mmCIF file of N, CA and C in Angstrom:
data_model
loop_
_atom_site.group_PDB
_atom_site.id
_atom_site.type_symbol
_atom_site.label_atom_id
_atom_site.label_comp_id
_atom_site.label_asym_id
_atom_site.label_seq_id
_atom_site.Cartn_x
_atom_site.Cartn_y
_atom_site.Cartn_z
ATOM 1 N N UNK L 32 -64.859 -20.960 23.854
ATOM 2 C CA UNK L 32 -66.143 -21.546 24.213
ATOM 3 C C UNK L 32 -66.366 -22.794 23.392
ATOM 4 N N UNK L 33 -66.891 -23.819 24.019
ATOM 5 C CA UNK L 33 -67.157 -25.121 23.354
ATOM 6 C C UNK L 33 -68.261 -24.952 22.296
ATOM 7 N N UNK L 34 -67.977 -25.501 21.103
ATOM 8 C CA UNK L 34 -68.916 -25.464 19.975
ATOM 9 C C UNK L 34 -69.917 -26.609 20.062
ATOM 10 N N UNK L 35 -71.135 -26.356 19.620
ATOM 11 C CA UNK L 35 -72.150 -27.368 19.503
ATOM 12 C C UNK L 35 -72.529 -27.648 18.082
ATOM 13 N N UNK L 36 -72.123 -26.746 17.181
ATOM 14 C CA UNK L 36 -72.362 -26.948 15.731
ATOM 15 C C UNK L 36 -71.340 -26.130 14.963
ATOM 16 N N UNK L 37 -71.211 -26.475 13.678
ATOM 17 C CA UNK L 37 -70.285 -25.779 12.779
ATOM 18 C C UNK L 37 -71.034 -25.381 11.517
ATOM 19 N N UNK L 38 -70.794 -24.178 11.038
ATOM 20 C CA UNK L 38 -71.209 -23.799 9.690
ATOM 21 C C UNK L 38 -70.115 -24.290 8.777
ATOM 22 N N UNK L 39 -70.375 -24.394 7.479
ATOM 23 C CA UNK L 39 -69.332 -24.862 6.585
ATOM 24 C C UNK L 39 -69.311 -23.975 5.326
ATOM 25 N N UNK L 40 -68.130 -23.977 4.707
ATOM 26 C CA UNK L 40 -67.940 -23.171 3.514
ATOM 27 C C UNK L 40 -66.987 -23.932 2.596
ATOM 28 N N UNK L 41 -67.364 -24.130 1.339
ATOM 29 C CA UNK L 41 -66.487 -24.701 0.337
ATOM 30 C C UNK L 41 -65.601 -23.608 -0.193
ATOM 31 N N UNK L 42 -64.289 -23.853 -0.182
ATOM 32 C CA UNK L 42 -63.280 -22.876 -0.621
ATOM 33 C C UNK L 42 -62.293 -23.552 -1.511
ATOM 34 N N UNK L 43 -61.574 -22.805 -2.316
ATOM 35 C CA UNK L 43 -60.480 -23.408 -3.067
ATOM 36 C C UNK L 43 -59.275 -23.610 -2.186
ATOM 37 N N UNK L 44 -58.943 -22.549 -1.432
ATOM 38 C CA UNK L 44 -57.795 -22.573 -0.504
ATOM 39 C C UNK L 44 -58.301 -22.371 0.924
ATOM 40 N N UNK L 45 -57.740 -23.078 1.848
ATOM 41 C CA UNK L 45 -58.039 -22.904 3.263
ATOM 42 C C UNK L 45 -57.526 -21.510 3.681
ATOM 43 N N UNK L 46 -58.350 -20.695 4.316
ATOM 44 C CA UNK L 46 -57.891 -19.339 4.681
ATOM 45 C C UNK L 46 -56.776 -19.395 5.723
ATOM 46 N N UNK L 47 -55.964 -18.343 5.755
ATOM 47 C CA UNK L 47 -54.869 -18.266 6.750
ATOM 48 C C UNK L 47 -55.456 -18.149 8.165
ATOM 49 N N UNK L 48 -56.530 -17.372 8.283
ATOM 50 C CA UNK L 48 -57.192 -17.201 9.574
ATOM 51 C C UNK L 48 -58.482 -17.961 9.553
ATOM 52 N N UNK L 49 -58.631 -18.988 10.425
ATOM 53 C CA UNK L 49 -59.866 -19.736 10.487
ATOM 54 C C UNK L 49 -60.882 -19.063 11.410
ATOM 55 N N UNK L 50 -62.098 -18.972 11.005
ATOM 56 C CA UNK L 50 -63.143 -18.371 11.831
ATOM 57 C C UNK L 50 -63.661 -19.356 12.864
ATOM 58 N N UNK L 51 -64.090 -18.848 14.005
ATOM 59 C CA UNK L 51 -64.694 -19.689 15.048
ATOM 60 C C UNK L 51 -66.003 -20.295 14.506
ATOM 61 N N UNK L 52 -66.184 -21.543 14.784
ATOM 62 C CA UNK L 52 -67.423 -22.221 14.407
ATOM 63 C C UNK L 52 -67.604 -22.457 12.933
ATOM 64 N N UNK L 53 -66.505 -22.428 12.196
ATOM 65 C CA UNK L 53 -66.583 -22.578 10.711
ATOM 66 C C UNK L 53 -65.676 -23.751 10.258
ATOM 67 N N UNK L 54 -66.229 -24.598 9.414
ATOM 68 C CA UNK L 54 -65.482 -25.697 8.806
ATOM 69 C C UNK L 54 -65.280 -25.315 7.341
ATOM 70 N N UNK L 55 -64.001 -25.226 6.957
ATOM 71 C CA UNK L 55 -63.626 -24.891 5.577
ATOM 72 C C UNK L 55 -63.283 -26.198 4.829
ATOM 73 N N UNK L 56 -63.812 -26.324 3.625
ATOM 74 C CA UNK L 56 -63.589 -27.552 2.862
ATOM 75 C C UNK L 56 -63.051 -27.199 1.477
ATOM 76 N N UNK L 57 -61.871 -27.712 1.193
ATOM 77 C CA UNK L 57 -61.279 -27.533 -0.128
ATOM 78 C C UNK L 57 -61.353 -28.854 -0.852
ATOM 79 N N UNK L 58 -62.279 -28.963 -1.786
ATOM 80 C CA UNK L 58 -62.419 -30.186 -2.561
ATOM 81 C C UNK L 58 -61.222 -30.341 -3.485
ATOM 82 N N UNK L 59 -60.700 -29.236 -3.990
ATOM 83 C CA UNK L 59 -59.542 -29.326 -4.904
ATOM 84 C C UNK L 59 -58.336 -29.977 -4.239
ATOM 85 N N UNK L 60 -58.121 -29.616 -2.959
ATOM 86 C CA UNK L 60 -56.978 -30.144 -2.245
ATOM 87 C C UNK L 60 -57.360 -31.235 -1.208
ATOM 88 N N UNK L 61 -58.574 -31.716 -1.280
ATOM 89 C CA UNK L 61 -59.046 -32.803 -0.419
ATOM 90 C C UNK L 61 -58.698 -32.607 1.050
ATOM 91 N N UNK L 62 -59.062 -31.424 1.546
ATOM 92 C CA UNK L 62 -58.733 -31.037 2.896
ATOM 93 C C UNK L 62 -59.880 -30.261 3.515
ATOM 94 N N UNK L 63 -60.089 -30.498 4.821
ATOM 95 C CA UNK L 63 -61.001 -29.702 5.616
ATOM 96 C C UNK L 63 -60.246 -29.112 6.788
ATOM 97 N N UNK L 64 -60.657 -27.964 7.277
ATOM 98 C CA UNK L 64 -59.955 -27.329 8.413
ATOM 99 C C UNK L 64 -60.956 -26.555 9.269
ATOM 100 N N UNK L 65 -60.715 -26.551 10.567
ATOM 101 C CA UNK L 65 -61.530 -25.778 11.475
ATOM 102 C C UNK L 65 -60.711 -25.539 12.764
ATOM 103 N N UNK L 66 -61.184 -24.616 13.581
ATOM 104 C CA UNK L 66 -60.562 -24.448 14.899
ATOM 105 C C UNK L 66 -61.171 -25.506 15.804
ATOM 106 N N UNK L 67 -60.354 -26.036 16.705
ATOM 107 C CA UNK L 67 -60.786 -27.067 17.631
ATOM 108 C C UNK L 67 -62.108 -26.635 18.282
ATOM 109 N N UNK L 68 -63.040 -27.547 18.353
ATOM 110 C CA UNK L 68 -64.385 -27.229 18.867
ATOM 111 C C UNK L 68 -64.425 -27.015 20.367
ATOM 112 N N UNK L 69 -63.334 -27.315 21.087
ATOM 113 C CA UNK L 69 -63.329 -27.102 22.534
ATOM 114 C C UNK L 69 -63.139 -25.624 22.863
ATOM 115 N N UNK L 70 -62.665 -24.851 21.890
ATOM 116 C CA UNK L 70 -62.433 -23.419 22.134
ATOM 117 C C UNK L 70 -61.002 -23.078 22.412
ATOM 118 N N UNK L 71 -60.080 -24.072 22.352
ATOM 119 C CA UNK L 71 -58.674 -23.809 22.656
ATOM 120 C C UNK L 71 -57.974 -22.979 21.592
ATOM 121 N N UNK L 72 -58.551 -22.926 20.395
ATOM 122 C CA UNK L 72 -57.990 -22.134 19.308
ATOM 123 C C UNK L 72 -57.028 -22.860 18.385
ATOM 124 N N UNK L 73 -56.707 -24.092 18.697
ATOM 125 C CA UNK L 73 -55.844 -24.873 17.784
ATOM 126 C C UNK L 73 -56.503 -25.141 16.476
ATOM 127 N N UNK L 74 -55.722 -25.209 15.404
ATOM 128 C CA UNK L 74 -56.269 -25.493 14.059
ATOM 129 C C UNK L 74 -56.256 -27.002 13.815
ATOM 130 N N UNK L 75 -57.366 -27.518 13.363
ATOM 131 C CA UNK L 75 -57.552 -28.924 13.067
ATOM 132 C C UNK L 75 -57.587 -29.100 11.555
ATOM 133 N N UNK L 76 -56.658 -29.839 11.011
ATOM 134 C CA UNK L 76 -56.599 -30.103 9.550
ATOM 135 C C UNK L 76 -56.947 -31.571 9.356
ATOM 136 N N UNK L 77 -57.916 -31.833 8.490
ATOM 137 C CA UNK L 77 -58.327 -33.178 8.227
ATOM 138 C C UNK L 77 -58.185 -33.485 6.723
ATOM 139 N N UNK L 78 -57.228 -34.346 6.365
ATOM 140 C CA UNK L 78 -57.112 -34.769 4.984
ATOM 141 C C UNK L 78 -58.279 -35.669 4.570
ATOM 142 N N UNK L 79 -58.885 -35.382 3.469
ATOM 143 C CA UNK L 79 -60.041 -36.171 2.982
ATOM 144 C C UNK L 79 -59.509 -37.170 1.962
ATOM 145 N N UNK L 80 -59.390 -38.420 2.374
ATOM 146 C CA UNK L 80 -58.931 -39.488 1.454
ATOM 147 C C UNK L 80 -59.247 -40.822 2.102
ATOM 148 N N UNK L 81 -59.137 -41.906 1.390
ATOM 149 C CA UNK L 81 -59.551 -43.214 1.910
ATOM 150 C C UNK L 81 -58.845 -43.684 3.185
ATOM 151 N N UNK L 82 -57.631 -43.165 3.453
ATOM 152 C CA UNK L 82 -56.910 -43.618 4.645
ATOM 153 C C UNK L 82 -57.047 -42.704 5.848
ATOM 154 N N UNK L 83 -57.698 -41.530 5.661
ATOM 155 C CA UNK L 83 -57.830 -40.573 6.757
ATOM 156 C C UNK L 83 -59.316 -40.331 7.045
ATOM 157 N N UNK L 84 -59.887 -39.249 6.532
ATOM 158 C CA UNK L 84 -61.282 -38.910 6.797
ATOM 159 C C UNK L 84 -62.121 -38.954 5.491
ATOM 160 N N UNK L 85 -63.394 -39.237 5.703
ATOM 161 C CA UNK L 85 -64.322 -39.107 4.564
ATOM 162 C C UNK L 85 -65.246 -37.954 4.906
ATOM 163 N N UNK L 86 -65.763 -37.321 3.880
ATOM 164 C CA UNK L 86 -66.659 -36.192 4.038
ATOM 165 C C UNK L 86 -67.951 -36.502 3.253
ATOM 166 N N UNK L 87 -69.096 -36.318 3.897
ATOM 167 C CA UNK L 87 -70.375 -36.543 3.227
ATOM 168 C C UNK L 87 -71.246 -35.324 3.412
ATOM 169 N N UNK L 88 -71.900 -34.934 2.333
ATOM 170 C CA UNK L 88 -72.909 -33.896 2.390
ATOM 171 C C UNK L 88 -74.229 -34.634 2.570
ATOM 172 N N UNK L 89 -74.891 -34.382 3.688
ATOM 173 C CA UNK L 89 -76.141 -35.065 4.034
ATOM 174 C C UNK L 89 -77.229 -34.031 4.255
ATOM 175 N N UNK L 90 -78.106 -33.927 3.271
ATOM 176 C CA UNK L 90 -79.135 -32.893 3.360
ATOM 177 C C UNK L 90 -78.457 -31.517 3.317
ATOM 178 N N UNK L 91 -78.683 -30.751 4.378
ATOM 179 C CA UNK L 91 -78.041 -29.422 4.462
ATOM 180 C C UNK L 91 -76.810 -29.478 5.396
ATOM 181 N N UNK L 92 -76.324 -30.657 5.706
ATOM 182 C CA UNK L 92 -75.239 -30.743 6.664
ATOM 183 C C UNK L 92 -74.042 -31.513 6.128
ATOM 184 N N UNK L 93 -72.946 -31.385 6.851
ATOM 185 C CA UNK L 93 -71.700 -32.035 6.549
ATOM 186 C C UNK L 93 -71.347 -33.017 7.668
ATOM 187 N N UNK L 94 -70.889 -34.174 7.277
ATOM 188 C CA UNK L 94 -70.416 -35.179 8.236
ATOM 189 C C UNK L 94 -68.980 -35.578 7.879
ATOM 190 N N UNK L 95 -68.101 -35.557 8.875
ATOM 191 C CA UNK L 95 -66.733 -36.068 8.756
ATOM 192 C C UNK L 95 -66.648 -37.384 9.526
ATOM 193 N N UNK L 96 -65.992 -38.350 8.919
ATOM 194 C CA UNK L 96 -65.858 -39.658 9.555
ATOM 195 C C UNK L 96 -64.419 -40.102 9.375
ATOM 196 N N UNK L 97 -63.753 -40.625 10.372
ATOM 197 C CA UNK L 97 -64.219 -40.899 11.732
ATOM 198 C C UNK L 97 -64.167 -39.632 12.591
ATOM 199 N N UNK L 98 -64.142 -39.874 13.924
ATOM 200 C CA UNK L 98 -64.158 -38.767 14.881
ATOM 201 C C UNK L 98 -62.889 -37.946 14.783
ATOM 202 N N UNK L 99 -62.930 -36.789 15.414
ATOM 203 C CA UNK L 99 -61.789 -35.907 15.534
ATOM 204 C C UNK L 99 -61.189 -36.151 16.915
ATOM 205 N N UNK L 100 -60.031 -36.669 16.951
ATOM 206 C CA UNK L 100 -59.295 -36.908 18.229
ATOM 207 C C UNK L 100 -58.044 -36.064 18.231
ATOM 208 N N UNK L 101 -58.076 -34.990 19.012
ATOM 209 C CA UNK L 101 -56.955 -34.017 19.021
ATOM 210 C C UNK L 101 -55.924 -34.429 20.057
ATOM 211 N N UNK L 102 -55.338 -35.608 19.889
ATOM 212 C CA UNK L 102 -54.453 -36.190 20.866
ATOM 213 C C UNK L 102 -53.177 -35.394 21.049
ATOM 214 N N UNK L 103 -52.697 -34.680 20.018
ATOM 215 C CA UNK L 103 -51.441 -33.935 20.151
ATOM 216 C C UNK L 103 -51.679 -32.521 20.720
ATOM 217 N N UNK L 104 -52.930 -32.122 20.924
ATOM 218 C CA UNK L 104 -53.218 -30.829 21.510
ATOM 219 C C UNK L 104 -53.278 -30.954 23.025
ATOM 220 N N UNK L 105 -53.054 -29.859 23.729
ATOM 221 C CA UNK L 105 -53.159 -29.829 25.175
ATOM 222 C C UNK L 105 -54.575 -30.230 25.630
ATOM 223 N N UNK L 106 -55.573 -29.833 24.897
ATOM 224 C CA UNK L 106 -56.977 -30.099 25.278
ATOM 225 C C UNK L 106 -57.365 -31.586 25.115
ATOM 226 N N UNK L 107 -56.706 -32.269 24.186
ATOM 227 C CA UNK L 107 -56.995 -33.659 23.838
ATOM 228 C C UNK L 107 -58.495 -33.921 23.677
ATOM 229 N N UNK L 108 -59.168 -32.956 23.054
ATOM 230 C CA UNK L 108 -60.635 -33.123 22.856
ATOM 231 C C UNK L 108 -60.940 -34.224 21.840
ATOM 232 N N UNK L 109 -62.131 -34.740 21.925
ATOM 233 C CA UNK L 109 -62.547 -35.850 21.079
ATOM 234 C C UNK L 109 -64.018 -35.630 20.756
ATOM 235 N N UNK L 110 -64.333 -35.512 19.459
ATOM 236 C CA UNK L 110 -65.730 -35.273 19.057
ATOM 237 C C UNK L 110 -65.967 -35.770 17.648
ATOM 238 N N UNK L 111 -67.206 -35.846 17.305
ATOM 239 C CA UNK L 111 -67.697 -36.222 15.954
ATOM 240 C C UNK L 111 -68.346 -35.012 15.336
ATOM 241 N N UNK L 112 -68.242 -34.859 14.024
ATOM 242 C CA UNK L 112 -68.989 -33.821 13.279
ATOM 243 C C UNK L 112 -69.972 -34.575 12.428
ATOM 244 N N UNK L 113 -71.260 -34.500 12.840
ATOM 245 C CA UNK L 113 -72.354 -35.205 12.145
ATOM 246 C C UNK L 113 -73.429 -34.208 11.789
ATOM 247 N N UNK L 114 -73.626 -33.996 10.462
ATOM 248 C CA UNK L 114 -74.642 -33.051 9.987
ATOM 249 C C UNK L 114 -74.506 -31.695 10.672
ATOM 250 N N UNK L 115 -73.278 -31.190 10.708
ATOM 251 C CA UNK L 115 -72.919 -29.897 11.261
ATOM 252 C C UNK L 115 -72.976 -29.830 12.784
ATOM 253 N N UNK L 116 -73.438 -30.864 13.433
ATOM 254 C CA UNK L 116 -73.547 -30.877 14.890
ATOM 255 C C UNK L 116 -72.291 -31.505 15.485
ATOM 256 N N UNK L 117 -71.861 -31.000 16.635
ATOM 257 C CA UNK L 117 -70.726 -31.556 17.339
ATOM 258 C C UNK L 117 -71.240 -32.512 18.379
ATOM 259 N N UNK L 118 -70.822 -33.759 18.303
ATOM 260 C CA UNK L 118 -71.183 -34.786 19.275
ATOM 261 C C UNK L 118 -69.926 -35.070 20.084
ATOM 262 N N UNK L 119 -69.903 -34.639 21.315
ATOM 263 C CA UNK L 119 -68.722 -34.828 22.159
ATOM 264 C C UNK L 119 -68.605 -36.277 22.596
ATOM 265 N N UNK L 120 -67.388 -36.741 22.634
ATOM 266 C CA UNK L 120 -67.121 -38.110 23.066
ATOM 267 C C UNK L 120 -66.149 -38.117 24.212
ATOM 268 N N UNK L 121 -65.905 -39.246 24.831
ATOM 269 C CA UNK L 121 -65.013 -39.346 25.968
ATOM 270 C C UNK L 121 -63.587 -39.071 25.581
ATOM 271 N N UNK L 122 -62.842 -38.482 26.519
ATOM 272 C CA UNK L 122 -61.412 -38.369 26.301
ATOM 273 C C UNK L 122 -60.787 -39.757 26.394
ATOM 274 N N UNK L 123 -59.760 -39.958 25.639
ATOM 275 C CA UNK L 123 -59.054 -41.286 25.688
ATOM 276 C C UNK L 123 -57.909 -41.181 26.636
ATOM 277 N N UNK L 124 -57.565 -42.283 27.246
ATOM 278 C CA UNK L 124 -56.401 -42.386 28.125
ATOM 279 C C UNK L 124 -55.131 -42.366 27.257
ATOM 280 N N UNK L 125 -54.013 -42.141 27.878
ATOM 281 C CA UNK L 125 -52.717 -42.174 27.159
ATOM 282 C C UNK L 125 -52.500 -43.530 26.508
ATOM 283 N N UNK L 126 -52.935 -44.568 27.218
ATOM 284 C CA UNK L 126 -52.806 -45.951 26.696
ATOM 285 C C UNK L 126 -53.640 -46.117 25.425
ATOM 286 N N UNK L 127 -54.901 -45.621 25.434
ATOM 287 C CA UNK L 127 -55.784 -45.733 24.256
ATOM 288 C C UNK L 127 -55.213 -44.921 23.077
ATOM 289 N N UNK L 128 -54.647 -43.768 23.382
ATOM 290 C CA UNK L 128 -54.089 -42.945 22.296
ATOM 291 C C UNK L 128 -52.881 -43.644 21.677
ATOM 292 N N UNK L 129 -52.065 -44.283 22.502
ATOM 293 C CA UNK L 129 -50.863 -45.015 22.001
ATOM 294 C C UNK L 129 -51.304 -46.143 21.126
#
């Protein structure tokens, strides 16, 4: 089922089994992980560093920047995580992905 928001949890290690609707954040290893928000079940790993994604705590919410583009997944979903809310974006064409 398509997610509209994510809860988050700060952890030392990313769990082996990711929960639905949960964003896990390891500050020690500069990594965030969640299941794809489209509901396909694929695991999305986002490295937190200047060349990949940034993570901001904003009030009671988490924002990841830039968007999540799951181009290598069958679903090819594309969304933003802003203050725990999922903002769905357009799918990109194969040309845009390339």
